[in-house]
Amino acid sequence: QVQLVESGGGLVQPGGSLRLSCAASGSIFSIYSMGWHRQAPGKEREFVAAITRGTGSTYYADSVKGRFTISRDNAKNTVYLQMNSLKPEDTAVYYCAASRAAGTTSPKRYDYWGQGTQVTVSS
């Protein structure tokens, strides 16, 4: 069983930055692709960023491209989401997830999920 724990969320002003962390329960990055997804009130969960198993190719939603960066530290079994130039519309609960697929942007294809961390962008 894969366990994922997110951290690093909080309240930040527009234009600010946050780095989210997702600690995995083991050395899974060769087996699972990792993704960040978010869900805002009144909206469905949406894909944000992913890093594929093995090669570590990255993918981003158009809404965050150029502002967010996903990365991983294999030694620490941790995946990160660096978020810069944050906007109020980035406010959401951010979830870390693991997928058995080689790579996917669909939340429906992810098999394991963390509990989420709240990110609030407000002045």
Coordinates of C-alpha atoms in Angstrom, one line a residue:
Q1 CA 0.0 0.0 0.0
V2 CA 1.3 3.4 -1.0
Q3 CA 0.9 6.2 1.6
L4 CA 1.3 9.9 0.6
V5 CA 1.5 12.8 3.0
E6 CA 1.4 16.4 1.7
S7 CA 2.7 19.4 3.5
G8 CA 3.7 23.0 2.8
G9 CA 0.4 24.6 2.2
G10 CA -0.7 27.9 3.8
L11 CA -1.8 31.4 3.2
V12 CA 0.1 33.5 0.8
Q13 CA -0.4 36.9 -1.0
P14 CA -0.9 37.1 -4.7
G15 CA 2.4 36.9 -6.5
G16 CA 3.9 34.9 -3.6
S17 CA 5.4 31.5 -3.6
L18 CA 5.0 28.2 -1.8
R19 CA 6.6 24.8 -2.1
L20 CA 4.5 21.8 -1.4
S21 CA 6.0 18.5 -0.4
C22 CA 4.7 15.0 -0.8
A23 CA 6.4 12.2 1.2
A24 CA 5.9 8.7 -0.1
S25 CA 6.0 5.6 2.0
G26 CA 8.8 3.9 0.0
S27 CA 11.0 4.0 -3.1
I28 CA 8.1 4.1 -5.5
F29 CA 9.2 6.5 -8.2
S30 CA 10.4 3.8 -10.6
I31 CA 7.0 2.1 -10.4
Y32 CA 4.6 5.0 -10.0
S33 CA 4.2 8.3 -11.8
M34 CA 3.4 11.1 -9.4
G35 CA 1.0 14.0 -9.9
W36 CA -0.4 17.0 -8.2
H37 CA -4.0 17.8 -8.4
R38 CA -6.2 20.5 -6.9
Q39 CA -9.8 21.0 -6.0
A40 CA -11.4 24.4 -5.3
P41 CA -14.8 24.9 -3.7
G42 CA -17.5 24.3 -6.3
K43 CA -15.2 22.8 -8.8
E44 CA -14.1 19.3 -9.8
R45 CA -10.6 18.0 -9.0
E46 CA -8.2 19.1 -11.8
F47 CA -4.8 18.0 -12.9
V48 CA -1.9 20.4 -12.1
A49 CA 1.4 18.7 -12.8
A50 CA 2.9 15.3 -13.2
I51 CA 6.3 13.6 -13.3
T52 CA 6.5 10.2 -14.9
R53 CA 7.9 7.0 -13.5
G54 CA 11.4 6.1 -14.7
T55 CA 12.4 9.0 -17.0
G56 CA 10.9 11.7 -14.9
S57 CA 9.3 13.6 -17.8
T58 CA 7.1 16.5 -16.6
Y59 CA 3.7 17.7 -17.7
Y60 CA 1.7 20.8 -16.6
A61 CA -1.7 22.1 -16.9
D62 CA -1.8 25.2 -19.2
S63 CA -3.1 27.3 -16.3
V64 CA 0.1 26.7 -14.3
K65 CA 2.7 26.3 -17.0
G66 CA 5.7 28.6 -16.4
R67 CA 4.7 29.2 -12.8
F68 CA 4.8 25.8 -11.2
T69 CA 7.6 23.2 -11.2
I70 CA 7.2 19.6 -10.2
S71 CA 10.3 17.7 -9.1
R72 CA 11.3 14.7 -7.0
D73 CA 14.1 13.7 -4.7
N74 CA 14.5 9.9 -5.1
A75 CA 16.7 9.6 -2.0
K76 CA 14.1 11.2 0.2
N77 CA 11.1 9.6 -1.5
T78 CA 9.6 13.0 -1.9
V79 CA 8.0 14.9 -4.7
Y80 CA 7.7 18.7 -4.7
L81 CA 5.6 21.3 -6.3
Q82 CA 7.2 24.7 -6.4
M83 CA 4.5 27.4 -7.0
N84 CA 5.5 30.9 -8.0
S85 CA 3.5 33.9 -9.0
L86 CA 0.5 32.6 -7.2
K87 CA -2.9 33.9 -8.2
P88 CA -6.2 33.9 -6.2
E89 CA -7.5 31.3 -8.6
D90 CA -4.8 28.9 -7.4
T91 CA -6.6 28.7 -4.1
A92 CA -7.6 25.0 -3.6
V93 CA -6.8 21.9 -1.7
Y94 CA -3.8 20.4 -3.4
Y95 CA -3.5 16.6 -3.5
C96 CA -0.5 14.4 -4.2
A97 CA -1.2 11.2 -6.0
A98 CA 0.5 8.2 -7.5
S99 CA -0.4 6.4 -10.7
R100 CA 0.5 2.9 -12.0
A101 CA 0.3 4.3 -15.5
A102 CA 3.4 5.5 -17.3
G103 CA 2.0 9.0 -17.2
T104 CA -1.4 10.7 -17.1
T105 CA -3.0 14.0 -16.7
S106 CA -6.4 12.5 -15.6
P107 CA -7.2 12.4 -11.9
K108 CA -9.2 9.3 -12.6
R109 CA -6.1 7.4 -13.5
Y110 CA -4.4 7.9 -10.1
D111 CA -4.5 5.1 -7.7
Y112 CA -3.3 6.5 -4.4
W113 CA -4.0 9.9 -2.9
G114 CA -2.8 11.9 0.0
Q115 CA -5.2 13.8 2.3
G116 CA -4.4 17.2 0.8
T117 CA -3.0 20.5 1.9
Q118 CA -4.8 23.8 1.7
V119 CA -3.3 26.6 -0.4
T120 CA -5.0 30.0 0.0
V121 CA -3.9 32.9 -2.2
S122 CA -5.4 36.1 -0.9
S123 CA -4.6 39.7 -0.1

